[in-house]
Structures are given as structure tokens and as C-alpha cells.
Coordinates of C-alpha atoms in Angstrom, one line a residue:
M1 CA 138.1 111.3 -146.8
S2 CA 137.4 108.0 -145.0
R3 CA 136.5 105.2 -147.4
A4 CA 133.9 102.5 -147.1
H5 CA 133.9 99.0 -148.5
V6 CA 132.4 98.7 -152.0
S7 CA 128.9 97.2 -152.3
A8 CA 128.6 93.8 -154.0
A9 CA 126.1 95.2 -156.5
L10 CA 128.5 97.9 -157.7
A11 CA 131.4 95.5 -157.8
A12 CA 129.4 93.1 -159.9
A13 CA 128.2 95.8 -162.2
L14 CA 131.6 97.3 -162.8
M15 CA 133.7 94.1 -163.1
L16 CA 133.6 94.0 -166.9
G17 CA 135.1 90.7 -167.9
S18 CA 137.0 90.0 -164.7
V19 CA 139.3 87.1 -164.5
N20 CA 137.7 83.7 -164.2
A21 CA 138.6 81.8 -161.1
G22 CA 140.1 79.0 -163.1
A23 CA 142.1 81.1 -165.4
T24 CA 145.9 80.6 -165.2
S25 CA 146.7 84.1 -166.2
P26 CA 144.8 87.4 -166.6
P27 CA 143.8 88.7 -170.0
P28 CA 146.2 91.2 -171.6
A29 CA 146.0 94.8 -170.5
S30 CA 143.8 96.8 -172.9
P31 CA 143.1 100.5 -173.0
Q32 CA 139.9 99.8 -174.9
R33 CA 138.7 97.6 -172.0
T34 CA 139.6 100.3 -169.5
L35 CA 137.7 102.9 -171.6
G36 CA 134.7 100.5 -171.6
Y37 CA 134.8 100.3 -167.9
I38 CA 135.0 104.0 -167.5
H39 CA 132.1 104.8 -169.9
K40 CA 129.8 102.4 -167.9
A41 CA 131.0 103.6 -164.5
W42 CA 129.7 107.1 -164.8
G43 CA 126.1 105.8 -164.7
M44 CA 126.8 103.4 -161.8
L45 CA 128.3 106.2 -159.7
T46 CA 125.6 108.8 -160.3
R47 CA 123.4 109.8 -157.3
S48 CA 120.4 112.1 -156.9
M49 CA 118.1 113.3 -154.1
T50 CA 115.1 111.5 -155.7
D51 CA 116.8 108.1 -156.1
C52 CA 116.1 105.9 -153.0
K53 CA 119.3 104.0 -153.2
S54 CA 121.2 107.3 -153.1
L55 CA 119.9 108.4 -149.7
G56 CA 121.6 105.9 -147.3
D57 CA 124.8 106.4 -145.3
S58 CA 127.0 103.5 -144.5
K59 CA 128.5 105.5 -141.6
V60 CA 125.2 105.6 -139.6
N61 CA 122.7 102.9 -138.7
H62 CA 119.4 104.8 -138.4
R63 CA 116.6 105.6 -140.9
P64 CA 117.9 107.9 -143.7
V65 CA 117.6 111.6 -142.9
M66 CA 117.8 114.4 -145.5
Y67 CA 118.2 118.1 -144.4
L68 CA 117.0 121.1 -146.4
P69 CA 118.5 124.5 -145.8
A70 CA 116.4 126.5 -143.3
D71 CA 115.3 129.1 -145.9
L72 CA 114.7 126.8 -148.9
P73 CA 111.0 126.0 -149.9
M74 CA 110.3 122.3 -150.1
P75 CA 111.3 121.2 -153.7
K76 CA 108.3 119.6 -155.4
A77 CA 110.2 116.4 -156.3
L78 CA 110.9 115.7 -152.6
A79 CA 107.2 115.6 -151.5
A80 CA 106.8 112.0 -152.7
V81 CA 110.3 110.9 -151.8
Q82 CA 109.7 110.8 -148.1
Q83 CA 107.2 107.9 -148.3
R84 CA 108.6 106.2 -151.4
C85 CA 112.1 106.1 -150.0
N86 CA 111.3 106.0 -146.3
V87 CA 113.5 109.0 -145.7
D88 CA 112.9 111.6 -143.1
V89 CA 113.1 115.1 -144.7
R90 CA 113.9 117.8 -142.1
R91 CA 115.1 121.4 -142.1
L92 CA 118.3 122.7 -140.6
P93 CA 117.5 124.7 -137.5
Q94 CA 119.0 128.0 -138.9
P95 CA 120.4 129.6 -142.0
I96 CA 124.2 129.1 -142.4
Q97 CA 126.4 131.9 -143.6
Q98 CA 129.9 130.3 -143.1
L99 CA 131.6 127.2 -141.8
G100 CA 131.2 126.9 -138.1
D101 CA 128.0 128.9 -137.8
F102 CA 126.2 125.7 -136.9
Q103 CA 127.6 122.8 -135.0
P104 CA 126.2 119.4 -136.3
T105 CA 126.4 118.0 -132.7
R106 CA 123.1 120.0 -132.2
L107 CA 121.3 117.5 -134.4
K108 CA 119.8 114.4 -132.9
Q109 CA 120.6 112.5 -136.1
Q110 CA 123.1 113.2 -138.9
G111 CA 121.9 113.1 -142.5
L112 CA 122.4 114.0 -146.1
L113 CA 122.3 117.6 -147.1
Y114 CA 120.0 118.4 -150.1
L115 CA 121.6 119.3 -153.4
P116 CA 119.4 120.2 -156.5
H117 CA 121.3 118.3 -159.2
P118 CA 122.5 114.7 -159.8
Y119 CA 126.2 114.1 -159.1
V120 CA 128.9 111.5 -159.5
V121 CA 130.3 110.0 -156.3
P122 CA 133.9 108.6 -155.9
G123 CA 132.9 104.9 -155.7
G124 CA 132.1 102.2 -153.2
K125 CA 129.2 102.9 -150.9
F126 CA 129.6 106.7 -151.2
N127 CA 126.3 108.5 -151.7
E128 CA 127.5 112.0 -151.1
M129 CA 129.3 114.5 -153.4
Y130 CA 132.9 115.2 -152.2
G131 CA 134.8 118.4 -152.5
W132 CA 138.0 117.9 -154.3
D133 CA 137.1 114.5 -155.8
S134 CA 134.5 116.4 -157.8
Y135 CA 137.0 118.6 -159.6
F136 CA 138.8 115.6 -161.1
I137 CA 135.5 113.8 -161.7
M138 CA 134.2 116.9 -163.6
L139 CA 137.4 116.9 -165.8
G140 CA 136.6 113.3 -166.7
L141 CA 132.9 114.0 -167.4
L142 CA 133.9 116.8 -169.7
A143 CA 136.4 114.6 -171.4
D144 CA 133.8 112.0 -171.9
Q145 CA 131.2 114.5 -173.2
H146 CA 128.9 114.4 -170.1
V147 CA 128.7 118.2 -170.1
D148 CA 125.3 118.6 -168.4
M149 CA 126.3 116.4 -165.4
A150 CA 129.6 118.4 -165.1
R151 CA 127.8 121.7 -165.0
G152 CA 125.2 120.4 -162.6
M153 CA 127.9 119.4 -160.2
V154 CA 129.4 122.9 -160.3
E155 CA 125.9 124.3 -159.6
N156 CA 125.6 121.9 -156.6
F157 CA 128.7 123.5 -155.2
L158 CA 127.4 127.0 -155.8
F159 CA 124.2 125.8 -153.9
E160 CA 126.4 124.6 -151.0
V161 CA 128.2 128.0 -150.8
R162 CA 124.8 129.8 -150.8
H163 CA 123.0 127.6 -148.3
Y164 CA 125.7 125.8 -146.3
G165 CA 128.4 128.5 -146.1
A166 CA 131.2 127.0 -148.4
V167 CA 132.1 124.1 -150.5
L168 CA 131.9 121.2 -148.0
N169 CA 134.0 118.2 -147.5
A170 CA 130.8 116.4 -148.7
N171 CA 127.1 117.0 -148.4
R172 CA 126.5 115.4 -145.0
S173 CA 125.4 117.3 -141.9
Y174 CA 128.6 116.2 -140.0
Y175 CA 130.7 118.0 -142.7
L176 CA 129.2 121.5 -142.0
T177 CA 132.4 122.4 -140.1
R178 CA 135.0 121.9 -142.8
S179 CA 135.7 122.3 -146.5
Q180 CA 138.2 120.5 -148.8
P181 CA 141.0 121.7 -151.2
P182 CA 139.5 124.7 -153.1
F183 CA 138.9 123.9 -156.7
L184 CA 135.6 125.7 -157.3
G185 CA 137.1 128.5 -159.3
E186 CA 138.8 126.0 -161.6
M187 CA 135.5 124.1 -162.0
V188 CA 133.7 127.2 -163.1
R189 CA 136.6 128.1 -165.5
E190 CA 136.4 124.6 -167.1
V191 CA 132.7 124.8 -167.6
L192 CA 132.9 128.3 -169.1
A193 CA 135.6 126.9 -171.5
T194 CA 133.2 124.2 -172.7
P195 CA 131.2 125.5 -175.7
Q196 CA 128.4 122.9 -175.2
A197 CA 127.7 124.0 -171.6
F198 CA 125.7 127.1 -172.7
A199 CA 123.4 128.1 -175.5
S200 CA 125.4 131.3 -176.1
K201 CA 128.0 133.6 -174.6
V202 CA 125.3 135.8 -173.3
A203 CA 123.9 132.8 -171.3
A204 CA 127.4 131.9 -170.1
D205 CA 128.0 135.5 -168.9
R206 CA 124.6 135.6 -167.1
W207 CA 125.5 132.3 -165.4
L208 CA 128.9 133.7 -164.4
A209 CA 127.3 136.8 -163.0
Q210 CA 125.2 134.7 -160.6
A211 CA 128.2 132.5 -159.7
Y212 CA 130.8 135.2 -159.1
P213 CA 129.6 136.5 -155.7
L214 CA 129.3 132.9 -154.5
L215 CA 132.9 132.2 -155.6
V216 CA 134.0 135.3 -153.7
K217 CA 132.2 134.0 -150.6
D218 CA 133.8 130.6 -151.0
Y219 CA 137.3 132.1 -151.4
S220 CA 136.7 134.1 -148.2
T221 CA 136.6 130.9 -146.3
W222 CA 140.3 130.6 -146.6
T223 CA 141.1 134.2 -145.6
R224 CA 139.2 134.0 -142.3
K225 CA 141.4 134.4 -139.2
A226 CA 141.1 130.7 -138.2
H227 CA 142.3 129.7 -141.7
R228 CA 145.3 132.0 -141.7
A229 CA 148.8 130.5 -141.1
G230 CA 149.9 133.1 -138.6
D231 CA 151.2 136.3 -140.1
T232 CA 152.8 134.6 -143.1
G233 CA 150.1 135.7 -145.6
L234 CA 149.5 132.0 -146.3
A235 CA 146.5 129.8 -145.4
R236 CA 146.2 126.6 -143.4
Y237 CA 143.6 123.8 -143.2
Y238 CA 141.3 124.1 -140.2
G239 CA 138.1 122.4 -139.0
Y240 CA 135.5 124.4 -137.0
G241 CA 134.2 121.4 -135.0
G242 CA 136.3 122.1 -131.8
Q243 CA 138.5 119.7 -129.9
Q244 CA 136.3 116.6 -130.3
P245 CA 136.7 113.5 -132.5
V246 CA 135.0 114.1 -135.8
I247 CA 131.4 112.9 -135.8
E248 CA 131.8 110.6 -138.8
M249 CA 134.4 108.6 -136.7
D250 CA 131.8 107.4 -134.3
H251 CA 132.3 103.8 -135.5
H252 CA 136.1 104.2 -135.8
V253 CA 137.4 104.2 -132.2
D254 CA 140.0 101.7 -133.4
Y255 CA 141.5 104.4 -135.6
L256 CA 142.1 106.7 -132.6
T257 CA 143.3 103.9 -130.3
G258 CA 145.6 102.9 -133.2
V259 CA 147.2 106.3 -133.1
I260 CA 147.7 106.0 -129.3
K261 CA 149.3 102.5 -129.7
F262 CA 151.7 103.9 -132.4
L263 CA 152.8 106.8 -130.2
I264 CA 153.4 104.5 -127.3
R265 CA 155.6 102.4 -129.5
H266 CA 157.4 105.4 -130.9
P267 CA 157.6 107.9 -128.1
G268 CA 160.2 110.0 -130.0
M269 CA 157.5 110.9 -132.5
D270 CA 155.0 112.2 -130.0
Q271 CA 154.5 116.0 -130.7
G272 CA 152.3 116.7 -127.7
Y273 CA 149.6 114.3 -128.9
L274 CA 149.5 111.9 -125.8
L275 CA 148.1 112.6 -122.4
K276 CA 148.1 110.4 -119.3
A277 CA 144.5 109.8 -118.2
T278 CA 142.3 107.1 -116.7
Q279 CA 139.9 105.0 -118.6
H280 CA 137.0 106.0 -116.4
P281 CA 137.6 109.5 -115.2
D282 CA 135.8 111.1 -112.3
A283 CA 134.0 114.4 -112.5
A284 CA 137.1 116.5 -111.8
E285 CA 139.1 114.7 -114.4
R286 CA 136.3 114.8 -117.0
A287 CA 136.2 118.6 -116.6
H288 CA 140.0 118.7 -117.1
L289 CA 139.9 116.4 -120.1
A290 CA 137.2 118.6 -121.7
K291 CA 139.9 121.4 -121.8
V292 CA 143.0 119.4 -122.7
S293 CA 141.7 116.4 -124.6
C294 CA 138.0 115.9 -125.5
D295 CA 134.7 115.8 -123.5
V296 CA 134.2 112.2 -122.6
S297 CA 130.6 112.9 -121.5
L298 CA 129.7 114.2 -125.0
T299 CA 130.5 111.2 -127.2
D300 CA 131.3 107.5 -126.9
T301 CA 134.1 108.0 -129.3
C302 CA 135.9 110.4 -127.0
A303 CA 135.2 108.2 -124.0
K304 CA 136.5 105.0 -125.7
A305 CA 139.6 106.7 -127.2
W306 CA 141.9 105.4 -124.5
Y307 CA 144.6 102.8 -124.3
R308 CA 146.9 101.7 -121.5
G309 CA 146.7 105.0 -119.5
Y310 CA 146.7 107.4 -122.4
R311 CA 144.3 109.6 -124.3
L312 CA 144.8 112.0 -127.2
S313 CA 145.3 115.7 -126.7
A314 CA 143.1 118.6 -127.9
R315 CA 146.1 119.5 -130.1
F316 CA 145.8 116.2 -131.9
Y317 CA 142.1 116.5 -132.4
E318 CA 142.5 120.0 -133.9
G319 CA 145.2 118.6 -136.2
D320 CA 143.1 115.6 -137.1
R321 CA 140.3 117.9 -138.3
A322 CA 142.7 120.0 -140.3
M323 CA 144.1 116.9 -141.9
R324 CA 140.6 115.7 -143.0
E325 CA 139.9 119.1 -144.6
S326 CA 143.2 118.7 -146.5
G327 CA 141.9 115.5 -148.1
F328 CA 145.2 113.7 -147.3
D329 CA 143.9 111.4 -144.7
T330 CA 146.2 110.1 -143.8
T331 CA 149.9 110.9 -144.3
F332 CA 152.7 111.5 -141.8
R333 CA 153.6 114.6 -143.7
F334 CA 152.0 116.8 -141.1
G335 CA 153.4 114.8 -138.2
P336 CA 152.5 111.3 -137.1
Y337 CA 148.9 110.7 -138.4
S338 CA 149.1 114.4 -139.4
G339 CA 148.4 115.5 -135.9
S340 CA 150.1 118.8 -136.5
A341 CA 148.2 119.7 -139.7
A342 CA 146.8 122.8 -138.1
D343 CA 150.3 124.2 -137.6
I344 CA 151.2 124.0 -141.3
A345 CA 151.0 126.3 -144.3
P346 CA 150.8 123.7 -147.1
V347 CA 152.2 124.1 -150.6
G348 CA 149.1 122.5 -152.1
L349 CA 146.5 124.7 -150.5
N350 CA 148.3 127.9 -151.1
S351 CA 149.0 127.0 -154.8
L352 CA 145.3 126.4 -155.2
L353 CA 144.4 129.7 -153.6
Y354 CA 146.8 131.5 -155.9
R355 CA 145.1 129.9 -158.9
Y356 CA 141.6 130.7 -157.3
A357 CA 142.6 134.4 -157.1
L358 CA 143.7 134.4 -160.7
D359 CA 140.4 132.8 -161.7
L360 CA 138.4 135.5 -159.8
S361 CA 140.5 138.2 -161.5
A362 CA 139.7 136.7 -164.9
F363 CA 136.0 136.4 -164.0
A364 CA 135.8 140.0 -162.8
K365 CA 137.4 141.2 -166.1
R366 CA 134.8 139.2 -168.0
L367 CA 132.0 140.8 -166.0
D368 CA 133.5 144.3 -166.6
K369 CA 134.6 144.8 -163.0
P370 CA 138.2 146.2 -163.6
Q371 CA 138.8 147.4 -160.0
Q372 CA 137.8 144.0 -158.6
A373 CA 140.0 142.3 -161.2
A374 CA 142.9 144.3 -160.1
R375 CA 142.4 143.5 -156.4
W376 CA 142.2 139.8 -157.2
Q377 CA 145.5 140.1 -159.2
Q378 CA 147.1 141.8 -156.2
A379 CA 145.9 139.0 -153.9
A380 CA 147.4 136.4 -156.3
D381 CA 150.7 138.4 -156.4
A382 CA 150.8 138.7 -152.6
R383 CA 150.3 134.9 -152.1
K384 CA 152.9 134.1 -154.8
A385 CA 155.4 136.3 -152.9
A386 CA 154.6 134.6 -149.6
I387 CA 154.9 131.2 -151.3
N388 CA 158.4 132.1 -152.5
R389 CA 159.4 133.5 -149.1
Y390 CA 158.2 130.6 -147.0
L391 CA 157.6 127.5 -149.2
W392 CA 160.4 127.6 -151.8
Q393 CA 163.5 125.7 -150.6
P394 CA 166.3 126.3 -153.2
A395 CA 168.7 123.9 -151.5
Q396 CA 166.2 121.1 -151.9
G397 CA 164.9 122.3 -155.3
Q398 CA 161.4 121.8 -153.9
F399 CA 158.4 123.7 -152.7
T400 CA 157.8 122.4 -149.2
D401 CA 155.3 123.0 -146.4
Y402 CA 156.1 125.5 -143.6
N403 CA 155.4 125.1 -139.9
F404 CA 154.4 128.7 -139.0
V405 CA 154.3 127.8 -135.3
T406 CA 157.9 126.6 -135.1
G407 CA 159.1 128.8 -138.0
K408 CA 160.7 125.8 -139.7
A409 CA 160.4 124.5 -143.3
S410 CA 159.5 120.9 -143.8
H411 CA 162.0 118.5 -145.3
Y412 CA 159.3 115.9 -146.0
A413 CA 159.5 115.4 -149.8
F414 CA 155.9 115.3 -151.0
I415 CA 154.2 115.3 -154.4
T416 CA 152.6 118.7 -153.8
T417 CA 155.9 120.2 -154.7
F418 CA 154.5 120.0 -158.3
Y419 CA 151.4 122.1 -157.5
P420 CA 153.1 125.4 -158.1
L421 CA 153.8 124.2 -161.6
W422 CA 150.2 123.3 -162.2
A423 CA 149.2 126.7 -160.8
G424 CA 151.7 128.5 -163.0
L425 CA 153.4 130.4 -160.2
A426 CA 156.8 128.8 -160.4
S427 CA 159.6 130.6 -162.2
K428 CA 161.3 128.7 -165.0
A429 CA 164.3 128.1 -162.8
Q430 CA 162.1 126.8 -160.0
A431 CA 160.2 124.6 -162.4
E432 CA 163.4 123.1 -163.7
A433 CA 164.6 122.4 -160.2
V434 CA 161.4 120.7 -159.3
R435 CA 161.4 118.7 -162.5
D436 CA 164.9 117.5 -161.6
E437 CA 163.5 116.0 -158.4
L438 CA 161.2 113.7 -160.4
P439 CA 163.4 110.6 -159.5
L440 CA 162.3 111.1 -155.8
F441 CA 158.7 110.2 -156.8
E442 CA 158.8 108.4 -160.1
R443 CA 158.4 104.7 -160.0
A444 CA 157.3 101.9 -162.3
G445 CA 153.6 102.7 -162.0
G446 CA 153.7 106.5 -161.9
L447 CA 154.4 109.1 -159.1
Q448 CA 154.3 108.0 -155.5
T449 CA 153.1 110.6 -153.0
S450 CA 156.2 110.9 -150.8
T451 CA 159.6 109.4 -150.1
H452 CA 158.5 108.1 -146.7
D453 CA 157.1 104.6 -146.2
T454 CA 154.9 105.1 -143.1
G455 CA 152.2 102.5 -143.8
A456 CA 149.7 105.4 -144.4
Q457 CA 147.8 105.5 -147.7
W458 CA 149.0 109.0 -148.7
D459 CA 152.7 108.1 -148.4
A460 CA 155.2 105.9 -150.3
P461 CA 154.9 103.7 -152.2
F462 CA 151.3 104.6 -152.9
G463 CA 150.1 106.9 -155.7
W464 CA 146.8 108.6 -156.4
A465 CA 145.1 109.9 -159.5
P466 CA 144.6 113.6 -158.4
T467 CA 148.2 114.2 -157.4
N468 CA 149.6 112.4 -160.5
W469 CA 147.4 114.5 -162.7
L470 CA 148.4 117.8 -161.1
A471 CA 152.0 116.9 -161.5
V472 CA 151.7 115.8 -165.1
A473 CA 149.7 119.0 -166.0
G474 CA 152.3 121.1 -164.3
L475 CA 155.2 119.4 -166.2
E476 CA 153.3 119.9 -169.4
R477 CA 152.6 123.6 -168.7
Y478 CA 156.4 124.3 -168.3
G479 CA 157.3 122.5 -171.5
Y480 CA 158.5 119.2 -170.0
I481 CA 156.4 117.3 -172.6
D482 CA 158.4 114.1 -172.6
D483 CA 158.3 113.8 -168.8
A484 CA 154.6 114.5 -168.8
K485 CA 153.9 111.8 -171.5
R486 CA 156.2 109.3 -169.8
V487 CA 154.5 109.6 -166.4
A488 CA 151.0 109.7 -167.9
G489 CA 151.9 106.5 -169.8
K490 CA 153.1 104.8 -166.6
F491 CA 150.0 105.8 -164.7
N492 CA 147.6 104.6 -167.3
A493 CA 149.5 101.3 -167.9
T494 CA 149.1 100.7 -164.1
I495 CA 145.3 101.1 -164.5
D496 CA 145.2 98.9 -167.6
R497 CA 147.2 96.1 -165.9
S498 CA 145.2 96.2 -162.7
L499 CA 141.8 96.2 -164.5
A500 CA 143.0 93.2 -166.5
H501 CA 143.9 91.5 -163.3
D502 CA 140.8 92.0 -161.2
G503 CA 138.3 93.8 -163.4
T504 CA 138.2 97.0 -161.3
I505 CA 139.6 100.5 -161.1
R506 CA 140.5 101.6 -157.6
E507 CA 141.2 104.7 -155.6
K508 CA 145.0 104.2 -155.2
Y509 CA 147.8 102.1 -156.5
N510 CA 151.2 100.8 -155.5
M511 CA 153.6 102.9 -157.7
A512 CA 156.6 100.7 -156.9
T513 CA 155.0 97.6 -158.4
G514 CA 152.6 99.3 -160.8
N515 CA 149.5 97.5 -159.6
A516 CA 146.7 97.6 -157.0
D517 CA 148.8 95.6 -154.4
V518 CA 148.1 98.1 -151.6
T519 CA 148.7 97.1 -148.0
I520 CA 148.0 99.9 -145.4
T521 CA 149.1 99.6 -141.8
A522 CA 148.4 103.1 -140.5
G523 CA 144.9 104.4 -140.8
Y524 CA 142.3 103.4 -143.4
T525 CA 143.0 100.0 -145.1
D526 CA 140.4 99.9 -147.9
N527 CA 141.2 100.3 -151.5
V528 CA 137.7 101.2 -152.8
I529 CA 136.7 100.5 -156.4
G530 CA 134.7 102.7 -158.7
F531 CA 136.6 105.0 -159.0
G532 CA 135.6 108.5 -159.9
W533 CA 138.8 110.5 -160.0
T534 CA 140.9 107.6 -161.2
N535 CA 138.5 107.1 -164.2
A536 CA 138.7 110.8 -164.9
V537 CA 142.5 111.1 -164.7
Y538 CA 142.9 108.1 -167.0
L539 CA 141.0 110.0 -169.6
K540 CA 143.0 113.2 -169.1
M541 CA 146.3 111.3 -169.2
R542 CA 145.3 109.9 -172.6
Q543 CA 145.0 113.4 -173.8
V544 CA 148.5 114.2 -172.6
M545 CA 149.8 111.0 -174.3
Q546 CA 148.1 112.1 -177.5
G547 CA 149.8 115.5 -177.4
K548 CA 146.7 117.5 -176.6
V549 CA 147.2 120.7 -174.6
V550 CA 145.5 120.1 -171.2
D551 CA 145.3 123.7 -170.0
T552 CA 145.4 127.0 -171.7
I553 CA 146.8 129.0 -168.7
T554 CA 150.5 129.7 -169.1
P555 CA 153.0 130.7 -166.4

């Protein structure tokens, strides 16, 4: 998920008691001060379709456009929004059943996709509701007693599945070709487990009955042929936008040329990503590039993605799209700049899908659909067997990704090795082995994402709230309470110290130093403030530190 700079207004609103310019030292770290920031931040990060300031997009420079589903009647609240907010409300040209049905390149202008309920954004200039961010944000909202907002965000995702084909990377038209890590089953489970979310069990069951077929549809996104990791029985990330640079990168040609520059400097790391080509190809070369690279006549981004005689291959663009669907943009875990992401069956994704199938089985039982419940349990069991066959590496004591094209397991130690613990699919022996690998990741400030310092934001020494949370929850589930509390304490202390230093909470931190000193040299360099999932995970880590059970599912 590419990140934009934070607006001055948001920064000013959220910097609660930041350090004075003349101060010789920051105030002491204070959990109460952090909690005060978080309580106020939810309101500042809330967006809706009827709020004018929520409709802009920092990634485009034209008048805001909002798209309605082709088959949705005009909501009454939007009638006055067009003039009041100077937004152009249009309809998508056709109904959408699944990802890839509609190519956003057909639209003359990109825009916001309508959602019926308010939602919380990650931070910064974001005005859209993101896929996997929202799961963690929802956990924080529930922990902070914002139950209606949490339920509304789940209903927004169900709306996306119904009208846009699946849970999207975010509700922008240029995201109609890809999803993000699948957490919707867990979101529904969390809402159902919250007594305040419904007036009665009858009301909750009625809501679930409406949600269930949409959950089944969303899950099916990951079992389509294009999302299958060969014949392994596992899934991969995949974007349906073809072999072009992603649309939202129109203003980020420097990212693509940066990849080319890196590969020129490190020829041994090129995995078929570079192609020799001219800067201004003739007609014959343009036709060739459209097959082996990208179509230079289609977008300026493709045309300008050239440096010293080289362009990027179609293979790289396919991997780049897959990497963006994974949410880990960017890491070198899937090759340099994750250019081979489409060749990988990832531990994280398949652990999430195992859990999704279990959720669907539980929902089917609750709705008195025993045959469907049994089929979902069988799907979970089959995925677990495939995970154990291809992703468990006993010699390393880790779950690792698998390249189904080369038939080789990855040796890139990554924090997603803890996902099977969170999902409850690891055996006790596997969980113990993974727990013993904690020193690979644990640092002064919490858990770093990998053991590789590549300069990318999803690699060492950087750490993020979502992966720290899933690791801590997994450790707790298997009875490693002291480890879970220790890591939770380290992570929250990092947030407290950093807030005391500059008055903000950010999207990522330096786990080696335990602060927000983050210098990125490969890919996106911002460290946005806000920040939705960090705020949420801070609240969940407090629950762990206080000895509360964070999840009722047992392995």
C-alpha cells in the first residue's frame, strides 16, 4: 500500500503535547498520553461519502470523482453532495462479479468507489478504506468500544464483495483488479463475538445469514485458477491488471527507474526483470515491448520507465502487482523489490485462508448447514496438509514461503513464520520450534519483519503493528504467555517513547533502536502518522500485557 505524506491539519490535530522547539529533552513516555492520542485519533481518521474532505485523492490531480455500482440506485444522501462538495458522481459502466471483470483503464478518470458507511482510514492523506488495515483497525475500534463503526466497516466490505467482486485493496477504481490479505471472515467473527453489536442473537443470526454467501464469494477469489499456486493446493497473490505498471503509480516513475538502477548495480540479483530496450522505440519495438514488457503507447508511466538502455519485463510487472496485493510493499522477500511475488505460495496468505475456511465452517454450523460446514472443514484440513508439505521447514524450525515455479523453499526468514500459530494450524512441536526462532526477529523495540537489511520498509530493522500483533497473538495461543507479554511490552514501549519524542504515532518503527528513526532507501520512504493499525495494536497489546485472553480459538 503506497503511502502519502501526512496533511498539516491532521498532524497538528494529533500532535497532543508535542515537544517544544526549545525543550532540552522530551517529556517522559506515558501510556496514558498514548491512550489520549488514540482516543482522539479515531475521529480524525474517520471518513464518509457525504463529508467533502473525504472525497479527494492525493494520487490524482483532477476534480474528485465518485463511482457508484452500475446496479445501485442513487443514494438519497448523495444527491446534494455533488454540488456541495464539487464531486462528479458517476456510475461504473457495468456490473462486476469478480476481480478482473472490469479494467479500470477503461475509465477516463479514476475515482473513489462508493461505500454506504463511515470508515476509519490508516492515516496521512488517505481517504479510502484499505483491505487488511481495516481488520486491525476494527480490533482497535472494538477494544475502544466503537462497536457501530467496527460493524459498519465490516458491512462496507460485504458491500464491496456484492458490488465490486471482492474485498478490494481499497475503495478506489484503480484497485478493481486486486484484493489484499483476506481477513473478512475474521472481521465477521469478531463482530459476532461482540454482544453490543446486535440487539439479540436472532438479529445476529439474521445478519450472518445475509453475510454468509458474500463471505463464500470473497473466499472464492483465492481459489480461482489465477490465484492458485500451481498444483500445490496453496494460493498465491495475483493482480488482474495485466502486464502494465499499476495505475496508481502514474506519478511514481521514479520508483520503477529506481528498480532498474538497483538491478543494473546488482546484476546477480536480476531474476529476469531487466530487458534491453531503447528510450524511444519505433513501431516494431513498441509492438514487441507490449508483449515482453509493457505497452509504452498506453501510459506515460510505462513509456518513462526506462534507464540507461533498460526497461522492466512483463514478469516484473506481474510480480509487482502480486506484491501490492500482499500488502508487503515492499520487501525483498519475493525477490528484489518482490518482482517474483507471483511465483510464490506465501505462508501468510495460506494461513489466513486456513483460518477463513474454519470461520466459514463455524458460520455454516451456526446457520444449520451441516453439509457445508463439513466441506469447509475439509477445505481447511486440505490447506493445512499442503502447508505442512510445502511450507514447513523442520531443519529451519520455520514456516517459509515456497516458489512453486522452481520447486524450492525459501530461506528468507520472515515474520510470517508466526502466522500458522495465530491461525492455530501449527502442531505443538512446530509452535515450539518457531518460538525458539524468536531471537531472529526480536529486538529492543519489538519484532522486526525479517533478518535482511535491504533498505525496504518491510525488511530489517523495521517492524510493523500488524505482524507484531499476529506473532504475539500466536505465541499467546500456544501458551507462550511470557514471550507474548514481553514482546507486547517492547512494542508498546516503542510507541510510548516515540510519541513522547515527536507527538505522533506512525505506521512503522525501527525495532533495533526502539523508535521512529526509519530511513528507507528502497521503495517508499514516508513514515506516515495517524496511524490506524498502530493505534489499534497498541490497545490489543495492552490486553495481552494485562493477562486478557485475546482469542478464543484454540489450536
